[in-house]
Short mmCIF file of C-alpha atoms and ligand atoms in Angstrom, two decimals:
data_model
loop_
_atom_site.label_atom_id
_atom_site.label_comp_id
_atom_site.label_asym_id
_atom_site.label_seq_id
_atom_site.Cartn_x
_atom_site.Cartn_y
_atom_site.Cartn_z
CA UNK A 1 0.00 0.00 0.00
CA UNK A 2 1.21 3.52 -0.80
CA UNK A 3 1.87 5.94 2.06
CA UNK A 4 1.15 9.68 2.11
CA UNK A 5 1.05 12.36 4.80
CA UNK A 6 -2.62 13.25 4.31
CA UNK A 7 -5.51 13.56 1.85
CA UNK A 8 -4.18 16.76 0.27
CA UNK A 9 -0.90 15.05 -0.54
CA UNK A 10 -2.81 12.17 -2.12
CA UNK A 11 -4.84 14.52 -4.32
CA UNK A 12 -1.78 16.53 -5.33
CA UNK A 13 0.13 13.40 -6.31
CA UNK A 14 -2.60 11.33 -7.92
CA UNK A 15 -5.52 13.61 -8.83
CA UNK A 16 -7.57 10.41 -8.52
CA UNK A 17 -10.46 9.78 -10.90
CA UNK A 18 -11.95 7.12 -8.63
CA UNK A 19 -12.65 7.28 -4.88
CA UNK A 20 -9.75 6.44 -2.58
CA UNK A 21 -10.01 4.94 0.88
CA UNK A 22 -7.45 6.43 3.25
CA UNK A 23 -6.50 4.18 6.15
CA UNK A 24 -4.94 5.30 9.43
CA UNK A 25 -3.35 2.28 11.11
CA UNK A 26 -2.22 4.41 14.06
CA UNK A 27 -5.81 5.38 14.83
CA UNK A 28 -7.04 1.78 14.84
CA UNK A 29 -4.07 0.72 16.97
CA UNK A 30 -4.82 3.47 19.47
CA UNK A 31 -8.49 2.47 19.71
CA UNK A 32 -7.53 -1.19 20.23
CA UNK A 33 -5.07 -0.33 22.99
CA UNK A 34 -7.68 1.86 24.66
CA UNK A 35 -10.23 -0.98 24.83
CA UNK A 36 -7.64 -3.59 25.82
CA UNK A 37 -6.27 -1.39 28.61
CA UNK A 38 -9.43 0.37 29.81
CA UNK A 39 -12.44 -1.90 29.39
CA UNK A 40 -12.77 -3.91 32.65
CA UNK A 41 -12.98 -7.24 30.82
CA UNK A 42 -12.34 -8.74 27.40
CA UNK A 43 -12.99 -6.84 24.15
CA UNK A 44 -14.06 -8.85 21.09
CA UNK A 45 -13.83 -7.07 17.75
CA UNK A 46 -17.15 -7.29 15.83
CA UNK A 47 -15.75 -8.13 12.41
CA UNK A 48 -18.80 -7.03 10.42
CA UNK A 49 -18.02 -3.36 11.13
CA UNK A 50 -14.99 -3.64 8.86
CA UNK A 51 -13.53 -7.00 7.77
CA UNK A 52 -10.42 -5.51 6.15
CA UNK A 53 -7.52 -7.95 6.72
CA UNK A 54 -5.09 -5.06 7.35
CA UNK A 55 -7.34 -3.76 10.11
CA UNK A 56 -7.80 -7.18 11.71
CA UNK A 57 -4.03 -7.63 11.83
CA UNK A 58 -3.57 -4.20 13.43
CA UNK A 59 -6.13 -5.02 16.12
CA UNK A 60 -4.45 -8.35 16.84
CA UNK A 61 -1.02 -6.71 17.05
CA UNK A 62 -2.44 -4.29 19.61
CA UNK A 63 -3.90 -6.87 21.95
CA UNK A 64 -7.35 -7.79 20.60
CA UNK A 65 -7.38 -11.59 20.92
CA UNK A 66 -11.12 -12.38 20.54
CA UNK A 67 -13.27 -11.82 17.46
CA UNK A 68 -17.06 -11.71 17.11
CA UNK A 69 -17.81 -13.37 13.78
CA UNK A 70 -21.30 -13.64 12.32
CA UNK A 71 -20.96 -15.77 9.18
CA UNK A 72 -18.89 -18.72 8.06
CA UNK A 73 -17.09 -16.40 5.64
CA UNK A 74 -16.02 -14.21 8.57
CA UNK A 75 -14.93 -17.33 10.48
CA UNK A 76 -12.74 -18.43 7.56
CA UNK A 77 -11.37 -14.94 7.02
CA UNK A 78 -10.26 -14.35 10.60
CA UNK A 79 -9.01 -17.92 11.09
CA UNK A 80 -6.94 -17.58 7.90
CA UNK A 81 -5.34 -14.39 9.20
CA UNK A 82 -5.04 -15.26 12.89
CA UNK A 83 -4.55 -18.96 13.67
CA UNK A 84 -4.37 -18.21 17.42
CA UNK A 85 -7.38 -15.92 17.78
CA UNK A 86 -10.47 -16.93 19.76
CA UNK A 87 -13.48 -16.78 17.44
CA UNK A 88 -17.00 -16.44 18.81
CA UNK A 89 -19.92 -17.10 16.48
CA UNK A 90 -22.35 -14.48 17.80
CA UNK A 91 -25.08 -14.53 15.16
CA UNK A 92 -28.15 -16.08 16.84
CA UNK A 93 -29.42 -17.66 13.59
CA UNK A 94 -26.87 -19.90 11.88
CA UNK A 95 -26.99 -22.72 9.38
CA UNK A 96 -26.09 -26.21 10.66
CA UNK A 97 -23.32 -26.42 8.06
CA UNK A 98 -21.79 -23.18 9.26
CA UNK A 99 -21.87 -24.32 12.90
CA UNK A 100 -20.33 -27.68 12.00
CA UNK A 101 -17.51 -26.17 9.95
CA UNK A 102 -16.82 -23.50 12.58
CA UNK A 103 -16.65 -26.06 15.40
CA UNK A 104 -14.84 -28.93 13.73
CA UNK A 105 -12.55 -27.09 11.30
CA UNK A 106 -11.88 -23.71 12.91
CA UNK A 107 -11.94 -24.44 16.64
CA UNK A 108 -14.96 -22.24 17.40
CA UNK A 109 -16.48 -23.16 20.78
CA UNK A 110 -18.57 -20.08 21.56
CA UNK A 111 -21.98 -19.71 19.94
CA UNK A 112 -24.90 -17.40 20.65
CA UNK A 113 -28.56 -18.37 20.45
CA UNK A 114 -31.95 -16.88 21.19
CA UNK A 115 -34.30 -19.87 20.86
CA UNK A 116 -34.61 -23.56 21.76
CA UNK A 117 -34.49 -24.37 18.04
CA UNK A 118 -31.09 -22.73 17.70
CA UNK A 119 -29.87 -24.54 20.83
CA UNK A 120 -30.91 -27.89 19.34
CA UNK A 121 -29.24 -26.94 16.05
CA UNK A 122 -25.94 -26.12 17.78
CA UNK A 123 -26.03 -29.28 19.92
CA UNK A 124 -26.79 -31.49 16.91
CA UNK A 125 -24.25 -29.89 14.57
CA UNK A 126 -21.43 -30.33 17.10
CA UNK A 127 -22.13 -33.93 18.20
CA UNK A 128 -19.12 -36.24 18.15
CA UNK A 129 -18.80 -39.40 16.03
CA UNK A 130 -20.23 -41.33 19.01
CA UNK A 131 -23.41 -39.25 18.85
CA UNK A 132 -22.72 -37.63 22.23
CA UNK A 133 -23.19 -33.86 22.63
CA UNK A 134 -19.96 -31.86 22.65
CA UNK A 135 -18.59 -31.30 26.16
CA UNK A 136 -16.80 -28.03 25.47
CA UNK A 137 -19.57 -25.76 24.16
CA UNK A 138 -19.63 -22.18 25.35
CA UNK A 139 -23.12 -20.86 24.83
CA UNK A 140 -24.43 -17.30 25.05
CA UNK A 141 -28.13 -16.62 25.35
CA UNK A 142 -28.97 -13.40 23.54
CA UNK A 143 -31.46 -11.25 25.39
CA UNK A 144 -33.61 -8.68 23.63
CA UNK A 145 -33.01 -5.24 25.12
CA UNK A 146 -34.13 -1.71 24.35
CA UNK A 147 -32.38 0.36 21.66
CA UNK A 148 -33.85 3.62 22.88
CA UNK A 149 -30.48 5.27 23.58
CA UNK A 150 -28.96 4.28 20.26
CA UNK A 151 -28.87 5.88 16.84
CA UNK A 152 -29.36 2.53 15.05
CA UNK A 153 -31.73 -0.03 16.55
CA UNK A 154 -30.86 -3.70 16.88
CA UNK A 155 -33.87 -4.45 19.07
CA UNK A 156 -36.40 -6.13 16.82
CA UNK A 157 -34.57 -8.86 14.97
CA UNK A 158 -32.69 -10.88 17.60
CA UNK A 159 -32.91 -11.71 21.26
CA UNK A 160 -35.31 -13.65 23.44
CA UNK A 161 -37.77 -11.84 25.66
CA UNK A 162 -37.58 -11.76 29.41
CA UNK A 163 -40.49 -14.20 29.55
CA UNK A 164 -38.57 -16.82 27.52
CA UNK A 165 -35.07 -16.19 28.84
CA UNK A 166 -35.17 -18.17 32.13
CA UNK A 167 -36.25 -21.41 30.44
CA UNK A 168 -33.76 -20.98 27.62
CA UNK A 169 -30.97 -20.35 30.12
CA UNK A 170 -31.91 -23.53 31.99
CA UNK A 171 -32.03 -25.58 28.78
CA UNK A 172 -28.74 -24.15 27.55
CA UNK A 173 -27.06 -24.81 30.90
CA UNK A 174 -27.53 -28.56 30.35
CA UNK A 175 -25.37 -28.47 27.23
CA UNK A 176 -23.00 -25.62 28.05
CA UNK A 177 -19.58 -26.07 29.57
CA UNK A 178 -19.70 -22.33 30.04
CA UNK A 179 -22.84 -20.21 29.87
CA UNK A 180 -23.17 -16.52 29.15
CA UNK A 181 -25.78 -13.88 28.58
CA UNK A 182 -25.31 -11.40 25.75
CA UNK A 183 -27.26 -8.49 24.32
CA UNK A 184 -26.82 -5.53 21.97
CA UNK A 185 -28.14 -2.11 22.96
CA UNK A 186 -28.10 -0.84 19.36
CA UNK A 187 -25.31 0.91 17.52
CA UNK A 188 -23.92 4.31 18.55
CA UNK A 189 -25.46 4.25 22.03
CA UNK A 190 -25.36 7.89 23.07
CA UNK A 191 -25.72 7.27 26.82
CA UNK A 192 -24.10 4.78 29.22
CA UNK A 193 -27.57 4.29 30.65
CA UNK A 194 -28.35 2.01 27.68
CA UNK A 195 -26.15 -0.62 29.34
CA UNK A 196 -27.63 -0.08 32.80
CA UNK A 197 -31.08 -0.85 31.46
CA UNK A 198 -29.86 -3.94 29.64
CA UNK A 199 -27.93 -5.22 32.68
CA UNK A 200 -31.02 -4.73 34.85
CA UNK A 201 -32.92 -6.95 32.45
CA UNK A 202 -30.07 -9.45 32.51
CA UNK A 203 -30.28 -9.53 36.29
CA UNK A 204 -34.00 -10.29 36.15
CA UNK A 205 -33.45 -13.16 33.69
CA UNK A 206 -30.65 -14.70 35.73
CA UNK A 207 -32.50 -14.39 39.03
CA UNK A 208 -35.53 -16.12 37.57
CA UNK A 209 -33.51 -18.90 35.90
CA UNK A 210 -31.28 -19.57 38.94
CA UNK A 211 -28.50 -21.14 36.93
CA UNK A 212 -24.77 -20.50 37.17
CA UNK A 213 -23.68 -17.78 34.72
CA UNK A 214 -20.02 -17.71 33.67
CA UNK A 215 -19.99 -14.70 31.42
CA UNK A 216 -21.81 -11.45 30.67
CA UNK A 217 -21.31 -9.96 27.21
CA UNK A 218 -22.55 -6.38 26.93
CA UNK A 219 -22.23 -6.43 23.14
CA UNK A 220 -21.37 -3.50 20.89
CA UNK A 221 -22.96 -0.09 20.66
CA UNK A 222 -20.00 1.92 21.95
CA UNK A 223 -20.15 5.22 20.08
CA UNK A 224 -17.75 7.15 17.93
CA UNK A 225 -17.87 10.91 17.23
CA UNK A 226 -19.78 12.35 14.29
CA UNK A 227 -21.21 15.81 13.55
CA UNK A 228 -24.08 16.34 15.96
CA UNK A 229 -23.26 13.13 17.86
CA UNK A 230 -20.81 13.87 20.68
CA UNK A 231 -21.06 11.04 23.18
CA UNK A 232 -19.87 11.12 26.80
CA UNK A 233 -16.40 9.66 27.41
CA UNK A 234 -16.14 5.88 26.99
CA UNK A 235 -14.68 5.70 30.48
CA UNK A 236 -18.16 6.62 31.79
CA UNK A 237 -19.65 3.66 29.93
CA UNK A 238 -16.99 1.28 31.22
CA UNK A 239 -17.35 2.45 34.80
CA UNK A 240 -21.10 2.06 34.95
CA UNK A 241 -20.97 -1.32 33.18
CA UNK A 242 -18.39 -2.57 35.66
CA UNK A 243 -20.46 -1.45 38.65
CA UNK A 244 -23.60 -3.14 37.41
CA UNK A 245 -21.74 -6.26 36.34
CA UNK A 246 -20.38 -6.68 39.86
CA UNK A 247 -23.85 -6.50 41.34
CA UNK A 248 -25.15 -9.44 39.23
CA UNK A 249 -25.90 -12.85 40.78
CA UNK A 250 -23.25 -14.70 38.75
CA UNK A 251 -20.28 -17.02 39.31
CA UNK A 252 -17.55 -15.38 41.42
CA UNK A 253 -15.09 -15.81 38.53
CA UNK A 254 -17.56 -14.80 35.80
CA UNK A 255 -16.04 -12.86 32.90
CA UNK A 256 -17.17 -9.57 31.44
CA UNK A 257 -17.00 -9.20 27.66
CA UNK A 258 -17.88 -6.53 25.13
CA UNK A 259 -18.06 -6.61 21.33
CA UNK A 260 -17.15 -3.19 19.94
CA UNK A 261 -17.34 -2.73 16.18
CA UNK A 262 -17.78 0.94 15.44
CA UNK A 263 -15.70 2.24 18.36
CA UNK A 264 -12.65 0.23 17.27
CA UNK A 265 -12.65 1.14 13.59
CA UNK A 266 -14.64 4.32 12.83
CA UNK A 267 -11.47 6.40 12.95
CA UNK A 268 -9.52 3.98 10.76
CA UNK A 269 -10.72 5.20 7.35
CA UNK A 270 -11.80 8.25 5.44
CA UNK A 271 -12.67 8.62 1.77
CA UNK A 272 -11.48 10.99 -0.95
CA UNK A 273 -14.13 11.73 -3.56
CA UNK A 274 -14.20 13.96 -6.61
CA UNK A 275 -16.97 16.40 -7.48
CA UNK A 276 -18.13 15.50 -10.99
CA UNK A 277 -20.82 18.16 -11.28
CA UNK A 278 -22.43 20.92 -9.27
CA UNK A 279 -26.14 21.77 -9.53
CA UNK A 280 -26.84 24.62 -7.12
CA UNK A 281 -26.61 23.19 -3.64
CA UNK A 282 -26.14 19.63 -4.88
CA UNK A 283 -22.78 18.06 -5.58
CA UNK A 284 -22.53 14.95 -7.76
CA UNK A 285 -19.66 12.95 -6.31
CA UNK A 286 -18.09 9.64 -7.34
CA UNK A 287 -19.09 7.53 -4.31
CA UNK A 288 -22.45 7.09 -2.65
CA UNK A 289 -25.27 4.92 -1.35
CA UNK A 290 -23.90 1.75 -2.98
CA UNK A 291 -20.38 2.63 -1.97
CA UNK A 292 -18.86 3.67 1.33
CA UNK A 293 -21.68 6.14 2.01
CA UNK A 294 -24.49 3.62 2.58
CA UNK A 295 -25.35 5.05 6.01
CA UNK A 296 -25.26 8.66 4.76
CA UNK A 297 -27.96 7.75 2.25
CA UNK A 298 -30.05 5.12 3.97
CA UNK A 299 -30.10 6.21 7.61
CA UNK A 300 -29.22 9.86 7.11
CA UNK A 301 -25.95 9.52 9.05
CA UNK A 302 -23.83 12.68 9.31
CA UNK A 303 -20.16 12.41 8.41
CA UNK A 304 -17.57 15.20 8.65
CA UNK A 305 -16.32 16.63 5.33
CA UNK A 306 -13.55 18.96 4.20
CA UNK A 307 -12.59 20.42 0.83
CA UNK A 308 -9.09 19.50 -0.29
CA UNK A 309 -8.30 22.50 -2.55
CA UNK A 310 -6.35 25.43 -1.13
CA UNK A 311 -7.90 27.97 -3.51
CA UNK A 312 -11.45 27.70 -2.16
CA UNK A 313 -11.89 30.90 -0.19
CA UNK A 314 -15.63 31.56 0.14
CA UNK A 315 -17.55 30.92 3.38
CA UNK A 316 -19.11 27.51 3.79
CA UNK A 317 -22.65 26.63 2.78
CA UNK A 318 -24.70 23.45 3.10
CA UNK A 319 -24.68 20.90 0.29
CA UNK A 320 -26.39 17.59 -0.41
CA UNK A 321 -24.59 14.85 -2.37
CA UNK A 322 -25.64 12.63 -5.25
CA UNK A 323 -23.66 9.41 -5.71
CA UNK A 324 -22.45 8.11 -9.08
CA UNK A 325 -25.08 5.46 -9.92
CA UNK A 326 -28.13 6.13 -12.08
CA UNK A 327 -30.47 5.57 -9.13
CA UNK A 328 -32.37 8.45 -7.48
CA UNK A 329 -31.91 6.72 -4.12
CA UNK A 330 -28.18 7.36 -4.48
CA UNK A 331 -28.66 10.62 -2.58
CA UNK A 332 -27.18 11.84 0.68
CA UNK A 333 -29.09 14.74 2.19
CA UNK A 334 -26.38 15.79 4.64
CA UNK A 335 -26.22 18.72 5.05
CA UNK A 336 -22.49 18.82 4.31
CA UNK A 337 -20.85 22.21 4.92
CA UNK A 338 -18.25 23.07 2.26
CA UNK A 339 -16.85 26.29 0.75
CA UNK A 340 -19.50 27.89 -1.45
CA UNK A 341 -17.08 28.20 -4.40
CA UNK A 342 -16.55 24.43 -4.65
CA UNK A 343 -17.07 23.12 -8.17
CA UNK A 344 -16.67 20.17 -10.53
CA UNK A 345 -13.14 18.80 -10.47
CA UNK A 346 -12.57 19.60 -6.79
CA UNK A 347 -11.89 16.91 -4.20
CA UNK A 348 -13.52 16.31 -0.81
CA UNK A 349 -12.45 14.15 2.11
CA UNK A 350 -15.27 12.46 4.03
CA UNK A 351 -14.19 11.31 7.48
CA UNK A 352 -15.03 8.62 10.04
CA UNK A 353 -15.86 5.92 7.49
CA UNK A 354 -13.90 3.05 9.01
CA UNK A 355 -17.02 1.45 10.50
CA UNK A 356 -19.91 0.43 8.25
CA UNK A 357 -18.43 2.61 5.47
CA UNK A 358 -15.40 1.16 3.76
CA UNK A 359 -16.98 -2.28 4.41
CA UNK A 360 -20.17 -1.46 2.51
CA UNK A 361 -18.83 -0.80 -0.99
CA UNK A 362 -20.50 -2.72 -3.81
CA UNK A 363 -19.80 -2.87 -7.54
CA UNK A 364 -23.32 -1.77 -8.45
CA UNK A 365 -23.42 0.09 -11.76
CA UNK A 366 -19.65 -0.35 -12.13
CA UNK A 367 -18.65 2.08 -9.39
CA UNK A 368 -16.99 -0.21 -6.85
CA UNK A 369 -13.31 0.52 -7.44
CA UNK A 370 -11.34 2.17 -4.69
CA UNK A 371 -7.64 2.19 -4.12
CA UNK A 372 -6.48 2.01 -0.51
CA UNK A 373 -3.73 4.28 0.76
CA UNK A 374 -2.16 4.69 4.20
CA UNK A 375 -2.01 8.24 5.57
CA UNK A 376 -0.28 9.52 8.69
CA UNK A 377 -2.45 12.44 9.80
CA UNK A 378 -5.12 12.38 12.47
CA UNK A 379 -8.71 11.27 11.76
CA UNK A 380 -11.23 14.12 11.44
CA UNK A 381 -12.42 13.35 14.97
CA UNK A 382 -11.10 11.06 17.67
CA UNK A 383 -12.17 9.65 20.99
CA UNK A 384 -8.64 8.52 21.74
CA UNK A 385 -6.21 11.35 20.95
CA UNK A 386 -6.76 13.16 24.23
CA UNK A 387 -8.31 16.17 22.48
CA UNK A 388 -11.88 15.78 23.61
CA UNK A 389 -13.36 17.88 26.33
CA UNK A 390 -16.02 16.40 28.52
CA UNK A 391 -19.35 17.29 26.85
CA UNK A 392 -22.17 19.16 28.56
CA UNK A 393 -23.21 17.60 31.85
CA UNK A 394 -26.76 16.94 30.70
CA UNK A 395 -25.32 14.38 28.30
CA UNK A 396 -23.69 12.42 31.10
CA UNK A 397 -25.52 10.02 33.33
CA UNK A 398 -24.56 10.42 36.97
CA UNK A 399 -22.59 7.50 38.30
CA UNK A 400 -23.82 5.85 41.41
C1 PLP B 501 -23.07 -5.34 14.94
C2 PLP B 501 -22.76 -6.09 16.15
C3 PLP B 501 -21.76 -5.64 17.03
C4 PLP B 501 -21.00 -4.36 16.83
O1 PLP B 501 -21.80 -3.26 17.07
P1 PLP B 501 -21.24 -1.77 17.12
O2 PLP B 501 -22.44 -0.94 17.35
O3 PLP B 501 -20.57 -1.52 15.82
O4 PLP B 501 -20.28 -1.69 18.27
C5 PLP B 501 -21.48 -6.41 18.14
N1 PLP B 501 -22.16 -7.55 18.41
C6 PLP B 501 -23.13 -8.02 17.59
C7 PLP B 501 -23.82 -9.29 17.94
C8 PLP B 501 -23.47 -7.30 16.44
O5 PLP B 501 -24.45 -7.74 15.65
#
């Protein structure tokens, strides 16, 4: 991969006709070290946020030993890169073939589930040649929790309800060498209270089930920084999670896990795009809804932008973007503030695309190409560079 100092240097040298993904290994390494050193338990990287092999190797080199994989392709990918890593298959609906291959060929012992059917599927797919159930299964019962504090809900698709959880925990205990409870509060949880609520529900499920619990996995949802989304410090989340974890009726040596996706990789990548046309307050750029800007188009996510030309001198105004495909839905309302004299031929850097951005690119309509380049400058925002001030107190939940 080529190395440059920053996006301006890339544009000066290459004047690229196609979008370019800029990667910042130092930012991903810093995020990994922060979680490894500060989270009061084990941090699993949720691979779906960005499955780039370079990123996975950076996380491993900086102490991330466990990986949350959700498909057999992710299992194969991470196992191929990291023979020693612990892989946890945390998708609660898997195919028997995927479970079998993960268990027998890739050493996966940890599986999540949210129904008796899935439990039976896991037990059957991992039976030994003698027909006996596997003795080393590590099972995690996924609880449905509220997404009300998060920008992207994960509340309706997966997770068993509190009414079903006690029985499922009891059933799972019979087959589990090690039993956990997991949940996901939704992505970009803007308040630590999201986890308090979910842990309260976890407590109710465990108390009712009265089985030994070896692990609590608080899932992902840890936020990054975007325009208009300034979360409280992650330390506040970790502190409140730790306090509530300690108060649970679980085994004395129970482990605490989390599964950050976004928070580990959002700062890793940005994108350089070219303006192909300007129509008033709309800029037609060469990446969009079917590229790295899926969330900007489909869930109206705000990403930071900056113009890369030095000769743009007019005050900023708000723009919307059109992507390159022939589809009207390839539209990103923004608003994106850029100098008002920006025009066709100019370049823009769009930041904070390491999570659910760079990973989302498709080849639809022939616009999938993107070179990857390593840059050395800082991401457009960071939770980990020591620059952030504590946000307004009303954004912070008081710690008991
Ligand atoms: C998507 C996902 C994650 C990662 O979520 P983030 O909000 O990116 O931290 C973690 N665990 C599971 C089960 C997921 O589906």
